[in-house]
mmCIF file of C-alpha atoms and ligand atoms in Angstrom:
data_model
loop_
_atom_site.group_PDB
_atom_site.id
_atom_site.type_symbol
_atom_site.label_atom_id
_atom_site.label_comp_id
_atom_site.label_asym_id
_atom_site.label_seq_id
_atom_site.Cartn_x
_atom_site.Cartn_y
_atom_site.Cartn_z
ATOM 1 C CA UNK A 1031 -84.118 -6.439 202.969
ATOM 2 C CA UNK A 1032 -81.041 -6.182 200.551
ATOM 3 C CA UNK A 1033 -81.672 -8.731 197.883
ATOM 4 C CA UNK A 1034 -79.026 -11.226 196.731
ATOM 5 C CA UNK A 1035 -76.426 -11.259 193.625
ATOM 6 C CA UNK A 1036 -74.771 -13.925 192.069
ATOM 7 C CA UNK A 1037 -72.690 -12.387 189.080
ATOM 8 C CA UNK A 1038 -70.043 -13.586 186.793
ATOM 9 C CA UNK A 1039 -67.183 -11.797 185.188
ATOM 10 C CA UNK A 1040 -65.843 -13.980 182.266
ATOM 11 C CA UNK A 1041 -62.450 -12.013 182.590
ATOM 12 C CA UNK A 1042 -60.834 -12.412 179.178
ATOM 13 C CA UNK A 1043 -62.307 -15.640 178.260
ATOM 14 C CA UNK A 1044 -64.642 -17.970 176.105
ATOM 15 C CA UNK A 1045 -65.670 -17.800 172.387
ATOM 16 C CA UNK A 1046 -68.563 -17.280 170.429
ATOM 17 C CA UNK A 1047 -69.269 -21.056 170.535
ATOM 18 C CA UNK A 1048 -68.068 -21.363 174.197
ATOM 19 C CA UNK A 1049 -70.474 -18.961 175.345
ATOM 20 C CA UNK A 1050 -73.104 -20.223 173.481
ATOM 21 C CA UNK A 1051 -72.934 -23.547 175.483
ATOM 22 C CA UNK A 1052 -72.751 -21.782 178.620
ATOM 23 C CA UNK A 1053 -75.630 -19.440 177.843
ATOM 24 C CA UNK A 1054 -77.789 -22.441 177.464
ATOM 25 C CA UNK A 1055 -76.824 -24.011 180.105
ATOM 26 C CA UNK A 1056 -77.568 -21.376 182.630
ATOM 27 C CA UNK A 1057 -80.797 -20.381 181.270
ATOM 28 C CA UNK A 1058 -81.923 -23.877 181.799
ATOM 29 C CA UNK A 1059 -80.946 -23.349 185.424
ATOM 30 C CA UNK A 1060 -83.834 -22.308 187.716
ATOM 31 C CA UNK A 1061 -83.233 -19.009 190.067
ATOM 32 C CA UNK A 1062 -84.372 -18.245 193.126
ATOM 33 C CA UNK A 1063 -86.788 -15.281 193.438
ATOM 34 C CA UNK A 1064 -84.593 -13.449 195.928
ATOM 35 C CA UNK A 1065 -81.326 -13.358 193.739
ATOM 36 C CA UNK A 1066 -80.910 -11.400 190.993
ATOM 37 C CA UNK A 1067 -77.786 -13.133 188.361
ATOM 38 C CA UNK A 1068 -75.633 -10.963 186.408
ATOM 39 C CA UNK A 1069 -72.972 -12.686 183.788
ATOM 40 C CA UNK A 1070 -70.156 -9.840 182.680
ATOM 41 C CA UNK A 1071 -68.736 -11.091 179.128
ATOM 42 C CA UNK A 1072 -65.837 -9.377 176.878
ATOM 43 C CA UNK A 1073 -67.297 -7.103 174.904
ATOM 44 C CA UNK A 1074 -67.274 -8.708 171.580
ATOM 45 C CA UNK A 1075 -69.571 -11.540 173.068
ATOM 46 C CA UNK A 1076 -71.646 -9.285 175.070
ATOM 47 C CA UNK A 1077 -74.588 -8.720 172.310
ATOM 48 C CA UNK A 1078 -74.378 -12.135 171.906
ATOM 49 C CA UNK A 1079 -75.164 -13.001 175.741
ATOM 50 C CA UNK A 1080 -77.471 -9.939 175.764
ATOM 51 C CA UNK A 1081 -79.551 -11.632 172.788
ATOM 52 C CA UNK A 1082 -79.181 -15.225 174.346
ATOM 53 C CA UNK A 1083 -80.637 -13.832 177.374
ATOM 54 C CA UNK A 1084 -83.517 -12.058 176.182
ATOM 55 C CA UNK A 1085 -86.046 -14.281 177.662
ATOM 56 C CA UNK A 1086 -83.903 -15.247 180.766
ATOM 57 C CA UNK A 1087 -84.237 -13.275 183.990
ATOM 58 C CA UNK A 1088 -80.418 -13.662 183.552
ATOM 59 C CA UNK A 1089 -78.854 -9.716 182.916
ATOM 60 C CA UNK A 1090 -75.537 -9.542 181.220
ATOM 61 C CA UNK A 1091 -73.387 -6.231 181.786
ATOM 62 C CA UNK A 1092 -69.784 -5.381 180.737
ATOM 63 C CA UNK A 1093 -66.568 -5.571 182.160
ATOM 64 C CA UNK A 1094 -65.370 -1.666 181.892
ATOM 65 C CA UNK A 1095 -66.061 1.707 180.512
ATOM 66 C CA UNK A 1096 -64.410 4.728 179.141
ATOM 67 C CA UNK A 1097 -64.547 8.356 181.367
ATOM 68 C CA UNK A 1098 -65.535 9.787 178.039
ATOM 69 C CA UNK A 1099 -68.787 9.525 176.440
ATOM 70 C CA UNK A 1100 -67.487 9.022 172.858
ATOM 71 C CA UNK A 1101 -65.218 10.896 170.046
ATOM 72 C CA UNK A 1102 -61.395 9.802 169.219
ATOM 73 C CA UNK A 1103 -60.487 7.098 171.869
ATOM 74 C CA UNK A 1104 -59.045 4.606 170.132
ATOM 75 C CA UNK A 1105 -59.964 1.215 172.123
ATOM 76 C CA UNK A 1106 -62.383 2.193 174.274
ATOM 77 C CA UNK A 1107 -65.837 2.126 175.008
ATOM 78 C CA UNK A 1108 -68.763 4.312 175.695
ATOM 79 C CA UNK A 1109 -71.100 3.594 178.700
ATOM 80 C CA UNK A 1110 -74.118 4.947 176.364
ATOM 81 C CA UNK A 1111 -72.783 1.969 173.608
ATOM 82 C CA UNK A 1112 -73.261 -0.521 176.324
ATOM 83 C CA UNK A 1113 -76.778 0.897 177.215
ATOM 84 C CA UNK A 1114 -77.527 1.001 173.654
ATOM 85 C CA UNK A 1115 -77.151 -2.607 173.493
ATOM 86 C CA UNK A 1116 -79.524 -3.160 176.410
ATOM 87 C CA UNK A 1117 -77.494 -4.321 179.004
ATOM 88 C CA UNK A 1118 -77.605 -2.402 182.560
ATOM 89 C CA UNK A 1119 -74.382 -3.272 184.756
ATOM 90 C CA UNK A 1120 -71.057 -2.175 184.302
ATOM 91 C CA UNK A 1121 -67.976 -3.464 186.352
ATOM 92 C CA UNK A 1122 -65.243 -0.252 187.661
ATOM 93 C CA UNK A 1123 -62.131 -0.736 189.119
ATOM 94 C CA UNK A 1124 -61.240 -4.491 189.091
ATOM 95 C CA UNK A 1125 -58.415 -4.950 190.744
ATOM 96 C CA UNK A 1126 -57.280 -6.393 187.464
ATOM 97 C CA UNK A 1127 -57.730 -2.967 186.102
ATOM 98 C CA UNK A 1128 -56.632 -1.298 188.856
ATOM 99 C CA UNK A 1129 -52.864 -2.958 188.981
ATOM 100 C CA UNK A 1130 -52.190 -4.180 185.328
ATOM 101 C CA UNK A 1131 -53.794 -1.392 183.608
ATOM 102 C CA UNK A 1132 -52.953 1.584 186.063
ATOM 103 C CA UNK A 1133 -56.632 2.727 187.079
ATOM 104 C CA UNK A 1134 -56.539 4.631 190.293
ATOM 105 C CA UNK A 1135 -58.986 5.673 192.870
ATOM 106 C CA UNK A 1136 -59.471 8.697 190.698
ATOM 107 C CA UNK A 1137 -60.245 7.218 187.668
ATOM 108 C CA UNK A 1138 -62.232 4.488 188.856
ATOM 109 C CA UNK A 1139 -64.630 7.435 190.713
ATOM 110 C CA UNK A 1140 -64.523 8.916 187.219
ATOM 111 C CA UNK A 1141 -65.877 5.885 185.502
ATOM 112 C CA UNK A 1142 -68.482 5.357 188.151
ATOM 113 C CA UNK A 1143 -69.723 8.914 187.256
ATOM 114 C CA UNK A 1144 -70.067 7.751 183.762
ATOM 115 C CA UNK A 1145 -71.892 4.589 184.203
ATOM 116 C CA UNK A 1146 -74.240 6.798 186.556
ATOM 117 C CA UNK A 1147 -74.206 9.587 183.748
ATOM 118 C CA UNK A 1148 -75.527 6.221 181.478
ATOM 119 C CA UNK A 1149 -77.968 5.324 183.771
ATOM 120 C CA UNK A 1150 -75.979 2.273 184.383
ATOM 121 C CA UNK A 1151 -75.598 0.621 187.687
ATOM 122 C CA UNK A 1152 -71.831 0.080 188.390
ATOM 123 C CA UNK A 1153 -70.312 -3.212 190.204
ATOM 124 C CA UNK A 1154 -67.723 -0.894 191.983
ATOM 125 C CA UNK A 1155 -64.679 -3.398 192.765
ATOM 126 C CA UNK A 1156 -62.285 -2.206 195.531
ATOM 127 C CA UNK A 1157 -59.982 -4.478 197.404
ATOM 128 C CA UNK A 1158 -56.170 -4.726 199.294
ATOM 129 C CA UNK A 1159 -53.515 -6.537 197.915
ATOM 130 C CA UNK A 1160 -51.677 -9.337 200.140
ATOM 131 C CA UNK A 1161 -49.077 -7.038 200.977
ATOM 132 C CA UNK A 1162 -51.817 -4.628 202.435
ATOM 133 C CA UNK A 1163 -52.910 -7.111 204.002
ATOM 134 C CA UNK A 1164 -50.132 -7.967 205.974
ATOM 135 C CA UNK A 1165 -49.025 -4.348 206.508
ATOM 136 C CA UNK A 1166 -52.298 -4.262 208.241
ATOM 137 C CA UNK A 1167 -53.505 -1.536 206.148
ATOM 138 C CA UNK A 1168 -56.822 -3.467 204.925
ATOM 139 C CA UNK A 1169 -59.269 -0.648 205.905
ATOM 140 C CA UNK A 1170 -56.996 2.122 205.030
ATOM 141 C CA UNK A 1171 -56.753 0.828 201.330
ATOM 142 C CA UNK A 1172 -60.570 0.176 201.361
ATOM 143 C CA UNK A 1173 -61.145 3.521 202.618
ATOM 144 C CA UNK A 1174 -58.976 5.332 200.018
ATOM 145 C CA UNK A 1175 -60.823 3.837 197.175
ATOM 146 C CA UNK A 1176 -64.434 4.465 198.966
ATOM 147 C CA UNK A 1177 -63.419 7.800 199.503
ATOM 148 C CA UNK A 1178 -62.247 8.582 196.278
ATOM 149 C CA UNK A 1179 -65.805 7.909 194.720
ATOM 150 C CA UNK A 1180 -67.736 9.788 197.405
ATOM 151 C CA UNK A 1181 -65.393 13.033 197.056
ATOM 152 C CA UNK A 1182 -66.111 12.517 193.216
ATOM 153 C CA UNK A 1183 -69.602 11.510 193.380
ATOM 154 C CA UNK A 1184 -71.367 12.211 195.947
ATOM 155 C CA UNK A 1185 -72.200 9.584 198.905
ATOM 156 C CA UNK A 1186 -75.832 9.589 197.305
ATOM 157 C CA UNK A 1187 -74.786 7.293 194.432
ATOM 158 C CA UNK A 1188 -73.773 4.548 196.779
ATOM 159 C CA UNK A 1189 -77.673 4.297 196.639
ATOM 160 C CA UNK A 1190 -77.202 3.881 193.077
ATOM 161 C CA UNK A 1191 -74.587 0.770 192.412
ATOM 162 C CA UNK A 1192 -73.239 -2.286 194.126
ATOM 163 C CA UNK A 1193 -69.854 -2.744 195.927
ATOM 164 C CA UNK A 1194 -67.683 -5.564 195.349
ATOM 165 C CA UNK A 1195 -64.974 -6.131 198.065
ATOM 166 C CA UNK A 1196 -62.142 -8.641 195.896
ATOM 167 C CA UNK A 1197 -59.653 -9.227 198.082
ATOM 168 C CA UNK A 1198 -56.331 -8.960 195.663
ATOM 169 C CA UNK A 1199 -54.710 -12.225 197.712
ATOM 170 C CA UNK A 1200 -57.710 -14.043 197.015
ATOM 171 C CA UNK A 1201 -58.532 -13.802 193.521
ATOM 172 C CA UNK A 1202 -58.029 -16.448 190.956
ATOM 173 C CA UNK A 1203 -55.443 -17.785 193.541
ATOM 174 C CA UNK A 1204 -58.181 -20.481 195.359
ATOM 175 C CA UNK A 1205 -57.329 -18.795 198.676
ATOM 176 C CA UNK A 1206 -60.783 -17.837 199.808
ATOM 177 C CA UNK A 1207 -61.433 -15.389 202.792
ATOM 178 C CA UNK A 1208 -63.096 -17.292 205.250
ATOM 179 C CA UNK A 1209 -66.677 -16.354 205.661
ATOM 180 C CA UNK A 1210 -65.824 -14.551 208.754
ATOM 181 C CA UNK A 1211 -63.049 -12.571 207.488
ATOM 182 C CA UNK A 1212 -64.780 -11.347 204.787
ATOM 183 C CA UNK A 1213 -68.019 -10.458 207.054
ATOM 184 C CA UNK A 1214 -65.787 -8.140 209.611
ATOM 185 C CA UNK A 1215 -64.217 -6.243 206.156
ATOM 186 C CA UNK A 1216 -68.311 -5.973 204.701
ATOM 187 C CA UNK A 1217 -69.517 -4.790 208.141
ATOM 188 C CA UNK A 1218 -66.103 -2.128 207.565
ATOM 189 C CA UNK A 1219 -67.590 -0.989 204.420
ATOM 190 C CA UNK A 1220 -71.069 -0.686 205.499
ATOM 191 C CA UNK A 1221 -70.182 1.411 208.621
ATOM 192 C CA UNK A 1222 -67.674 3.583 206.498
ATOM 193 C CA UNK A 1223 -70.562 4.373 204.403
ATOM 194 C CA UNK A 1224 -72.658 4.611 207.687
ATOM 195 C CA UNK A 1225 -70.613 7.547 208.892
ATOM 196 C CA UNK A 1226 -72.013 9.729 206.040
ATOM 197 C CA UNK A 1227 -75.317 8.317 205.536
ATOM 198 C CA UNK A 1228 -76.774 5.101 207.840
ATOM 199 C CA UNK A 1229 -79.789 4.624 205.053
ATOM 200 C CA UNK A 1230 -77.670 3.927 202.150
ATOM 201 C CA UNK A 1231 -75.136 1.854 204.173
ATOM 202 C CA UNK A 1232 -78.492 -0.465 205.059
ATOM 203 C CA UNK A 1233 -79.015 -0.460 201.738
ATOM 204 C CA UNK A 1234 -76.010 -0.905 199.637
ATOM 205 C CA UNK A 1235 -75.365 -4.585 198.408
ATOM 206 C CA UNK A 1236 -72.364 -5.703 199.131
ATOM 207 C CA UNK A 1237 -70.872 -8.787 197.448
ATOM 208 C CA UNK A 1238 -67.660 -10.671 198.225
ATOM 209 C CA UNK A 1239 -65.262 -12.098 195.296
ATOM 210 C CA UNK A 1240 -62.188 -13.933 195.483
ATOM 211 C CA UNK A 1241 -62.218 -17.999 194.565
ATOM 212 C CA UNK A 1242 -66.068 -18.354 195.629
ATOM 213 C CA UNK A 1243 -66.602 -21.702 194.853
ATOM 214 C CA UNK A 1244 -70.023 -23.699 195.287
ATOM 215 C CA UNK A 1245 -68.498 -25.258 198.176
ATOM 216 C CA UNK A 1246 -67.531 -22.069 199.770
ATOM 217 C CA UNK A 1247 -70.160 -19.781 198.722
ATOM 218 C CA UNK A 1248 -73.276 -21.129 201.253
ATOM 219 C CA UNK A 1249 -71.072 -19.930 204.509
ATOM 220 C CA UNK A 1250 -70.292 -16.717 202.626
ATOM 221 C CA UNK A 1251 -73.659 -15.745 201.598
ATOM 222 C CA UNK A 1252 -74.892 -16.333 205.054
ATOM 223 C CA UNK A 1253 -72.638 -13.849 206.937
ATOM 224 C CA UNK A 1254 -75.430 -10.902 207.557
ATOM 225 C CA UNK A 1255 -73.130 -8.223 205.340
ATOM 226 C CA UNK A 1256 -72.165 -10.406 202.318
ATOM 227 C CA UNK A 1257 -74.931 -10.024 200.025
ATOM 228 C CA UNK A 1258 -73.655 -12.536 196.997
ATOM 229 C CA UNK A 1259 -70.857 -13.021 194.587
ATOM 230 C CA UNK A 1260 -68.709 -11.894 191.925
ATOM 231 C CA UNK A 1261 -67.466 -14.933 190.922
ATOM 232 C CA UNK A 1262 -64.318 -15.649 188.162
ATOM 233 C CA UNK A 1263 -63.261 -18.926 187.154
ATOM 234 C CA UNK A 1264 -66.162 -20.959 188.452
ATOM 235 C CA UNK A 1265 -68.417 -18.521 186.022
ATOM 236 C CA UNK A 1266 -67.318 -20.279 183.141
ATOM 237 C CA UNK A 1267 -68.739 -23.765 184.644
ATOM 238 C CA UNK A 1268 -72.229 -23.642 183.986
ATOM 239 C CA UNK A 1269 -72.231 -26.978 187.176
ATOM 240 C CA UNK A 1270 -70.452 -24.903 189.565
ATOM 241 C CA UNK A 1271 -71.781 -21.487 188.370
ATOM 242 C CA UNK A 1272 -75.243 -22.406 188.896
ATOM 243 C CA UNK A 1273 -74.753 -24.350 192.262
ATOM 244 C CA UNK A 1274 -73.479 -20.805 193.581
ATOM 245 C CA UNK A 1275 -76.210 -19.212 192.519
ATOM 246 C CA UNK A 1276 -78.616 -22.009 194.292
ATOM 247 C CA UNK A 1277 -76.220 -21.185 197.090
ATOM 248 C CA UNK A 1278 -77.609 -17.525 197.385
ATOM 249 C CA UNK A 1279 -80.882 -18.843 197.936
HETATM 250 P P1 13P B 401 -61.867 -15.856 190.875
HETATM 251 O O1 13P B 401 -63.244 -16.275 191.324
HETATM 252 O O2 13P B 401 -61.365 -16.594 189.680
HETATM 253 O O3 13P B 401 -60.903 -15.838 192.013
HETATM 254 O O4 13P B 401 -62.007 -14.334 190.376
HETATM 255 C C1 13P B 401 -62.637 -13.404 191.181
HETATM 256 C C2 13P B 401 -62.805 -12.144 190.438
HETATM 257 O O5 13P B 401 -61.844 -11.444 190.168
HETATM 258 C C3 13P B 401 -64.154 -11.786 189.989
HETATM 259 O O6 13P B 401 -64.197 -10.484 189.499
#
């Protein structure tokens, strides 16, 4: 029995006094015993959520890491920095990443290795672009970036993090994927990882992210592959945020 996710990546938003309101709102929200919630913050606020969250079964990760585990890199950071902290969850290969900031398959496997090397569990993002889409080429886009992690890692460390499947078309754009054509790209994923090891695939949480709104998320959580969220915008409204995660229930 996978259990459920409900996580938030702030994206490039809030401030120390934004977040502070949000924090409190969402620890004063109660959470079912089958979902685990994960908010991502920028980095500069993530101590902050980490030490707002100390008593809260709330976790707080962060948004990316570095390939490198420290020295001269100007601008980046260190999975070991965001362990040291105390937070657990790293996000790889957003697609925001991935297009404005040129990560490819390659890197993002790289950075997946770190987070591992960290003993950090990384939200590994993958996703097609509306083109892709169209071209048809959905599942050979997912498997690229699939394959480019197990040829890196290992298909063993699928046991080890959580896929998010963001299609490009749908994020931030309020163009959800309806629950069903989300479910027949999830059940995709889980048999590609199937084909080189049936126990993790069973395994493997799976969530879906794209404009999940608490109107929309109920009928997405219920498909039998979607096992939660990565929600954007509606993470920074502690209302909507929270009725999503009641949603996961
Ligand atoms: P939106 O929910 O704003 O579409 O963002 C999704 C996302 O990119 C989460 O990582």
């Amino acid at each position: 029995m996978r259990r459920k996710i409900v996580a938030g990546n702030w994206k490039m938003n809030g401030s120390l006094k934004s977040n502070e309101a949000l924090l409190d709102a969402l620890k004063k929200a109660s959470i079912p015993n089958n979902v685990d919630v994960i908010i991502f913050p920028p980095y500069p606020y993530l101590i902050q959520a980490q030490m707002n969250l100390q008593s809260s079964a709330i976790k707080a990760g962060a948004q990316n890491l570095s390939i490198s585990e420290g020295g001269a890199f100007t601008g980046e950071i260190a999975g070991n920095m965001i362990k040291d902290i105390g937070c657990n969850y790293v996000l790889v290969g957003h697609s925001e990443r991935r297009t404005l900031y040129g990560e490819t398959s390659a890197i993002v496997a790289q950075k997946t290795a770190a987070a591992i090397t960290q003993q950090l569990t990384p939200v590994l993002c993958i996703g097609e672009t509306l083109a892709e889409r169209e071209a048809e080429q959905t599942q050979n886009v997912l498997t690229e970036q699939l394959q480019a992690v197990i040829e890196h890692c290992g298909i063993e460390i699928f046991s080890k993090l959580i896929i998010a499947y963001e299609p490009v078309w749908a994020i931030g754009t309020g163009k959800t994927a309806s629950p069903e054509q989300a479910q027949a790209v999830h059940a995709f994923i889980r048999c590609f990882i199937a084909k080189s090891d049936a126990k993790i695939a069973a395994l493997v949480q799976v969530l879906y992210g794209g404009s999940v709104k608490a109107s929309s998320a109920k009928a997405l959580f219920e498909m039998p592959d979607i096992d939660g969220g990565l929600v954007g915008g509606a993470a920074l409204d502690a209302t909507e945020f929270t009725a999503i995660i009641s949603a996961a229930s």
